[in-house]
Amino acid sequence: MVANSMVSRNRFDFREVQDLVVKLTKSSGVPQEDAVVFADALVWADLRGTSTHGVSRVDIYLRRIEKGLINPVADLKIQSRSPGVLVADAGTGLGQVQAVRVLERLYPVATELGVASATIKNSQHFGAASHYCELAAERDMILLVATNSEPAMPAHGSTDAFFGTNPVAASFPTGKGYSIKIDLATSVTARGNILAAAKEGREIPSGWAIDPEGHPTTDAESALQGAVLTMAGHKGYALAMLVEILSGVLSGSAVGSGIGSMYKDMNREQNVGHFFCLFDISSFMDVSLFKERIGSMIDLIKVGRKQPGTDEIFVPGERTNKKVLENKEMGIPIDTATLEELRSLCHKRGVPFTLS
Amino acid sequence: MVANSMVSRNRFDFREVQDLVVKLTKSSGVPQEDAVVFADALVWADLRGTSTHGVSRVDIYLRRIEKGLINPVADLKIQSRSPGVLVADAGTGLGQVQAVRVLERLYPVATELGVASATIKNSQHFGAASHYCELAAERDMILLVATNSEPAMPAHGSTDAFFGTNPVAASFPTGKGYSIKIDLATSVTARGNILAAAKEGREIPSGWAIDPEGHPTTDAESALQGAVLTMAGHKGYALAMLVEILSGVLSGSAVGSGIGSMYKDMNREQNVGHFFCLFDISSFMDVSLFKERIGSMIDLIKVGRKQPGTDEIFVPGERTNKKVLENKEMGIPIDTATLEELRSLCHKRGVPFTLS
């Protein structure tokens, strides 16, 4: 999910970036503590090299608030029909904020019952799904996340974009200084990578997408108007549907092509749905034993024979962890276009542009 | 997962096949009601065209019972550290039987709490994961299943088979006369398809597997000794790991290369692990509303524009349902090799061979 660094990028201290995003978000009417949660989620992604889900999206979120498509002071309504399930309505609030609020309500339920689940409707694109998983992993819990998203991929055999790139994510504490971080779009590639290519005027690899008439294309703009393909053909189709049912059908949110586009539909809400299932590890086995066992698995994988051309076998999350350490030390890279967006937002809102 | 029908196959009434499998299984010391559960699970797969997980495996299960590697009268030990979680030890009993017994214990918990989860260790290859999902769907519940399995796929960048083909599965009631059935190995193809090719002396497509030295191969026997590749490269690797952690690490079963091979390791137990998470739909929304919403999703998908060469867009489970109706009417196809195995088993055990 790391965007290619073919454009000029400067690095900035992540705390300074976070601070600026908080100020900008507050200037849109979002309360201080919600603005902090929101900025945390975006900078979390930039720290991990997932700039497609980072501060490059500040501009569009704030524009959608201006248009009345995101409610900066939304209520979170939670209905509970059963002890282990929270049915949430995000009230078109910021997805990052409402997801964290639901997760906070889910922790004590999972601690008591061992497992707890939640759906969230009337939400937005909520950034990187693995952000929420990692918050849970820090508490020795396992969070499975699924979310639907704006139409991008056709059903197997179809030309029309129906499903979003519908990611699934989970993180696992390891005792190795990092969490195993699994976060995958069910598409051949993340839509963010096509967006980035379009923004930078690059071609995309063949096999990634079809144009609006169903023909294969390497043009990023045509791909954005057409459809991204599911990973592994019918298997990705099945997984995308699994995600759509859990996060969309079951939550009461919009489903498939009913979801509004973040960038293209500036006249209607997105109505994205999210699905959480939270497991308390200690309800299955002692946490120390779990970490010992997952550590042994990692060790076994890493000492396996390597394929020619492979220097080291990595587990998901391992390299991300190195990237975080690097970016905390060196600053997070921000591309010129995003930097200009932030500068312009500051100018319009009378927020001092403090990045240096 | 439907094996190619290049070998001669005859069709038999599924009730007669079921009856024969019950008698054979009882002759191995399995109690009547467990034998029925076991035979149900195998014939369930044959009815759906998934013959790789059907009665073609009766011989190997019974051979493993003979060798003392499967306990025909195993206890099921269930520990409960939290109200919503069952931690089960299958005691090396038949996976199909123990999985159904755990599921039966899980239903009332999910009914009460809205969600319930279970792990099972010391189990075996338990057949088609979607069998358990469909049992739950018939009760208007959603069951997510993950199971590890004998080493078949390398970690991304490695040559050594570590993960099993580690499927994930879920079913959803639709009100359309069939359940959406999602059941996918995280490999490019199901290992059963390579087994079938080897049994029938066929080559496998390139891109499916590597030989024991890590070279691409189309020879089914070399592939069985080497490794099947993960679907979609690193994404399949991440999903296989997700499955391995939930079903293996978290259950206390063997992990990765520690799992015994069903066919090759006739001197040790498999110690497979399974993971269940069961959701009571009515704890999220009224079941009638859920079915209406999933029905609308299906309708929208099916009226989408078709790619050239596509006559109809199907949802997962739709064609399976047609196959079941056909196989109930016409009989389930059984290949000659399997038929001879069954005949020989009957002969050895003094069970009348009643298939005609």
PDB file of N, CA and C in Angstrom, chain B residues 140-186:
ATOM      1  N   ASP B 140     -30.671 -19.331  10.748  1.00  0.00           N
ATOM      2  CA  ASP B 140     -30.567 -17.868  10.652  1.00  0.00           C
ATOM      3  C   ASP B 140     -29.426 -17.319  11.487  1.00  0.00           C
ATOM      4  N   MET B 141     -28.342 -18.055  11.454  1.00  0.00           N
ATOM      5  CA  MET B 141     -27.119 -17.585  12.098  1.00  0.00           C
ATOM      6  C   MET B 141     -26.005 -17.540  11.053  1.00  0.00           C
ATOM      7  N   ILE B 142     -24.994 -16.746  11.344  1.00  0.00           N
ATOM      8  CA  ILE B 142     -23.833 -16.642  10.458  1.00  0.00           C
ATOM      9  C   ILE B 142     -22.652 -17.272  11.176  1.00  0.00           C
ATOM     10  N   LEU B 143     -22.054 -18.280  10.573  1.00  0.00           N
ATOM     11  CA  LEU B 143     -20.871 -18.905  11.165  1.00  0.00           C
ATOM     12  C   LEU B 143     -19.657 -18.609  10.299  1.00  0.00           C
ATOM     13  N   LEU B 144     -18.646 -18.003  10.925  1.00  0.00           N
ATOM     14  CA  LEU B 144     -17.344 -17.849  10.273  1.00  0.00           C
ATOM     15  C   LEU B 144     -16.485 -19.024  10.717  1.00  0.00           C
ATOM     16  N   VAL B 145     -15.853 -19.690   9.759  1.00  0.00           N
ATOM     17  CA  VAL B 145     -15.000 -20.826  10.081  1.00  0.00           C
ATOM     18  C   VAL B 145     -13.612 -20.606   9.503  1.00  0.00           C
ATOM     19  N   ALA B 146     -12.604 -20.950  10.274  1.00  0.00           N
ATOM     20  CA  ALA B 146     -11.236 -21.009   9.756  1.00  0.00           C
ATOM     21  C   ALA B 146     -10.623 -22.291  10.288  1.00  0.00           C
ATOM     22  N   THR B 147      -9.817 -22.941   9.479  1.00  0.00           N
ATOM     23  CA  THR B 147      -9.146 -24.146   9.967  1.00  0.00           C
ATOM     24  C   THR B 147      -7.756 -24.214   9.373  1.00  0.00           C
ATOM     25  N   ASN B 148      -6.791 -24.641  10.184  1.00  0.00           N
ATOM     26  CA  ASN B 148      -5.495 -24.896   9.575  1.00  0.00           C
ATOM     27  C   ASN B 148      -5.504 -26.310   9.010  1.00  0.00           C
ATOM     28  N   SER B 149      -4.449 -26.698   8.351  1.00  0.00           N
ATOM     29  CA  SER B 149      -4.420 -28.004   7.697  1.00  0.00           C
ATOM     30  C   SER B 149      -2.967 -28.350   7.412  1.00  0.00           C
ATOM     31  N   GLU B 150      -2.741 -29.552   6.904  1.00  0.00           N
ATOM     32  CA  GLU B 150      -1.365 -30.023   6.778  1.00  0.00           C
ATOM     33  C   GLU B 150      -0.548 -29.137   5.840  1.00  0.00           C
ATOM     34  N   PRO B 151       0.775 -29.024   6.113  1.00  0.00           N
ATOM     35  CA  PRO B 151       1.648 -28.119   5.374  1.00  0.00           C
ATOM     36  C   PRO B 151       1.516 -28.292   3.864  1.00  0.00           C
ATOM     37  N   ALA B 152       1.269 -27.200   3.165  1.00  0.00           N
ATOM     38  CA  ALA B 152       1.094 -27.254   1.715  1.00  0.00           C
ATOM     39  C   ALA B 152       1.667 -26.016   1.036  1.00  0.00           C
ATOM     40  N   MET B 153       1.608 -24.858   1.704  1.00  0.00           N
ATOM     41  CA  MET B 153       1.986 -23.593   1.066  1.00  0.00           C
ATOM     42  C   MET B 153       3.140 -22.940   1.817  1.00  0.00           C
ATOM     43  N   PRO B 154       4.073 -22.350   1.083  1.00  0.00           N
ATOM     44  CA  PRO B 154       5.156 -21.627   1.746  1.00  0.00           C
ATOM     45  C   PRO B 154       4.724 -20.227   2.159  1.00  0.00           C
ATOM     46  N   ALA B 155       5.400 -19.688   3.162  1.00  0.00           N
ATOM     47  CA  ALA B 155       5.299 -18.248   3.431  1.00  0.00           C
ATOM     48  C   ALA B 155       5.811 -17.518   2.196  1.00  0.00           C
ATOM     49  N   HIS B 156       5.375 -16.278   1.991  1.00  0.00           N
ATOM     50  CA  HIS B 156       5.782 -15.492   0.827  1.00  0.00           C
ATOM     51  C   HIS B 156       7.301 -15.321   0.837  1.00  0.00           C
ATOM     52  N   GLY B 157       7.956 -15.798  -0.224  1.00  0.00           N
ATOM     53  CA  GLY B 157       9.412 -15.697  -0.311  1.00  0.00           C
ATOM     54  C   GLY B 157      10.129 -16.965   0.127  1.00  0.00           C
ATOM     55  N   SER B 158       9.367 -17.944   0.629  1.00  0.00           N
ATOM     56  CA  SER B 158       9.983 -19.188   1.102  1.00  0.00           C
ATOM     57  C   SER B 158       9.699 -20.351   0.157  1.00  0.00           C
ATOM     58  N   THR B 159      10.495 -21.396   0.272  1.00  0.00           N
ATOM     59  CA  THR B 159      10.346 -22.599  -0.547  1.00  0.00           C
ATOM     60  C   THR B 159       9.644 -23.711   0.224  1.00  0.00           C
ATOM     61  N   ASP B 160       9.743 -23.664   1.554  1.00  0.00           N
ATOM     62  CA  ASP B 160       9.207 -24.747   2.384  1.00  0.00           C
ATOM     63  C   ASP B 160       7.710 -24.620   2.618  1.00  0.00           C
ATOM     64  N   ALA B 161       6.992 -25.703   2.396  1.00  0.00           N
ATOM     65  CA  ALA B 161       5.569 -25.720   2.749  1.00  0.00           C
ATOM     66  C   ALA B 161       5.451 -25.501   4.250  1.00  0.00           C
ATOM     67  N   PHE B 162       4.693 -24.524   4.638  1.00  0.00           N
ATOM     68  CA  PHE B 162       4.480 -24.255   6.065  1.00  0.00           C
ATOM     69  C   PHE B 162       2.994 -24.268   6.395  1.00  0.00           C
ATOM     70  N   PHE B 163       2.240 -23.380   5.741  1.00  0.00           N
ATOM     71  CA  PHE B 163       0.807 -23.314   5.982  1.00  0.00           C
ATOM     72  C   PHE B 163       0.078 -24.422   5.247  1.00  0.00           C
ATOM     73  N   GLY B 164      -1.073 -24.807   5.790  1.00  0.00           N
ATOM     74  CA  GLY B 164      -2.010 -25.594   5.010  1.00  0.00           C
ATOM     75  C   GLY B 164      -2.684 -24.689   3.989  1.00  0.00           C
ATOM     76  N   THR B 165      -3.598 -25.245   3.236  1.00  0.00           N
ATOM     77  CA  THR B 165      -4.317 -24.380   2.295  1.00  0.00           C
ATOM     78  C   THR B 165      -5.380 -23.562   3.040  1.00  0.00           C
ATOM     79  N   ASN B 166      -5.423 -23.710   4.339  1.00  0.00           N
ATOM     80  CA  ASN B 166      -6.109 -22.847   5.303  1.00  0.00           C
ATOM     81  C   ASN B 166      -7.335 -22.093   4.800  1.00  0.00           C
ATOM     82  N   PRO B 167      -8.459 -22.787   4.692  1.00  0.00           N
ATOM     83  CA  PRO B 167      -9.653 -22.116   4.171  1.00  0.00           C
ATOM     84  C   PRO B 167     -10.348 -21.212   5.190  1.00  0.00           C
ATOM     85  N   VAL B 168     -11.067 -20.241   4.655  1.00  0.00           N
ATOM     86  CA  VAL B 168     -12.049 -19.473   5.432  1.00  0.00           C
ATOM     87  C   VAL B 168     -13.409 -19.717   4.795  1.00  0.00           C
ATOM     88  N   ALA B 169     -14.435 -19.758   5.621  1.00  0.00           N
ATOM     89  CA  ALA B 169     -15.768 -20.028   5.100  1.00  0.00           C
ATOM     90  C   ALA B 169     -16.820 -19.295   5.921  1.00  0.00           C
ATOM     91  N   ALA B 170     -17.917 -18.976   5.254  1.00  0.00           N
ATOM     92  CA  ALA B 170     -19.088 -18.382   5.907  1.00  0.00           C
ATOM     93  C   ALA B 170     -20.290 -18.618   5.010  1.00  0.00           C
ATOM     94  N   SER B 171     -21.454 -18.787   5.607  1.00  0.00           N
ATOM     95  CA  SER B 171     -22.683 -18.879   4.810  1.00  0.00           C
ATOM     96  C   SER B 171     -23.693 -17.876   5.335  1.00  0.00           C
ATOM     97  N   PHE B 172     -24.593 -17.479   4.441  1.00  0.00           N
ATOM     98  CA  PHE B 172     -25.594 -16.473   4.790  1.00  0.00           C
ATOM     99  C   PHE B 172     -26.944 -16.901   4.246  1.00  0.00           C
ATOM    100  N   PRO B 173     -27.974 -16.929   5.098  1.00  0.00           N
ATOM    101  CA  PRO B 173     -29.317 -17.235   4.609  1.00  0.00           C
ATOM    102  C   PRO B 173     -29.799 -16.085   3.726  1.00  0.00           C
ATOM    103  N   THR B 174     -30.568 -16.402   2.690  1.00  0.00           N
ATOM    104  CA  THR B 174     -30.958 -15.360   1.737  1.00  0.00           C
ATOM    105  C   THR B 174     -32.455 -15.238   1.509  1.00  0.00           C
ATOM    106  N   GLY B 175     -33.218 -16.266   1.855  1.00  0.00           N
ATOM    107  CA  GLY B 175     -34.626 -16.251   1.489  1.00  0.00           C
ATOM    108  C   GLY B 175     -34.844 -16.499   0.002  1.00  0.00           C
ATOM    109  N   LYS B 176     -33.783 -16.924  -0.708  1.00  0.00           N
ATOM    110  CA  LYS B 176     -33.895 -17.195  -2.145  1.00  0.00           C
ATOM    111  C   LYS B 176     -33.900 -18.707  -2.416  1.00  0.00           C
ATOM    112  N   GLY B 177     -34.019 -19.499  -1.362  1.00  0.00           N
ATOM    113  CA  GLY B 177     -34.022 -20.944  -1.551  1.00  0.00           C
ATOM    114  C   GLY B 177     -32.631 -21.559  -1.491  1.00  0.00           C
ATOM    115  N   TYR B 178     -31.635 -20.739  -1.299  1.00  0.00           N
ATOM    116  CA  TYR B 178     -30.268 -21.253  -1.099  1.00  0.00           C
ATOM    117  C   TYR B 178     -29.507 -20.274  -0.214  1.00  0.00           C
ATOM    118  N   SER B 179     -28.435 -20.743   0.399  1.00  0.00           N
ATOM    119  CA  SER B 179     -27.567 -19.868   1.184  1.00  0.00           C
ATOM    120  C   SER B 179     -26.415 -19.381   0.319  1.00  0.00           C
ATOM    121  N   ILE B 180     -25.964 -18.163   0.562  1.00  0.00           N
ATOM    122  CA  ILE B 180     -24.691 -17.748  -0.027  1.00  0.00           C
ATOM    123  C   ILE B 180     -23.623 -18.553   0.685  1.00  0.00           C
ATOM    124  N   LYS B 181     -22.798 -19.234  -0.102  1.00  0.00           N
ATOM    125  CA  LYS B 181     -21.810 -20.161   0.464  1.00  0.00           C
ATOM    126  C   LYS B 181     -20.430 -19.681   0.052  1.00  0.00           C
ATOM    127  N   ILE B 182     -19.693 -19.159   1.002  1.00  0.00           N
ATOM    128  CA  ILE B 182     -18.327 -18.698   0.733  1.00  0.00           C
ATOM    129  C   ILE B 182     -17.386 -19.669   1.413  1.00  0.00           C
ATOM    130  N   ASP B 183     -16.490 -20.257   0.667  1.00  0.00           N
ATOM    131  CA  ASP B 183     -15.600 -21.280   1.207  1.00  0.00           C
ATOM    132  C   ASP B 183     -14.390 -21.309   0.307  1.00  0.00           C
ATOM    133  N   LEU B 184     -13.306 -20.705   0.761  1.00  0.00           N
ATOM    134  CA  LEU B 184     -12.157 -20.632  -0.129  1.00  0.00           C
ATOM    135  C   LEU B 184     -10.861 -20.950   0.568  1.00  0.00           C
ATOM    136  N   ALA B 185     -10.121 -21.842  -0.062  1.00  0.00           N
ATOM    137  CA  ALA B 185      -8.756 -22.089   0.365  1.00  0.00           C
ATOM    138  C   ALA B 185      -7.952 -20.838   0.044  1.00  0.00           C
ATOM    139  N   THR B 186      -6.966 -20.527   0.876  1.00  0.00           N
ATOM    140  CA  THR B 186      -6.140 -19.341   0.634  1.00  0.00           C
ATOM    141  C   THR B 186      -4.992 -19.667  -0.327  1.00  0.00           C
TER     142      THR B 186
END
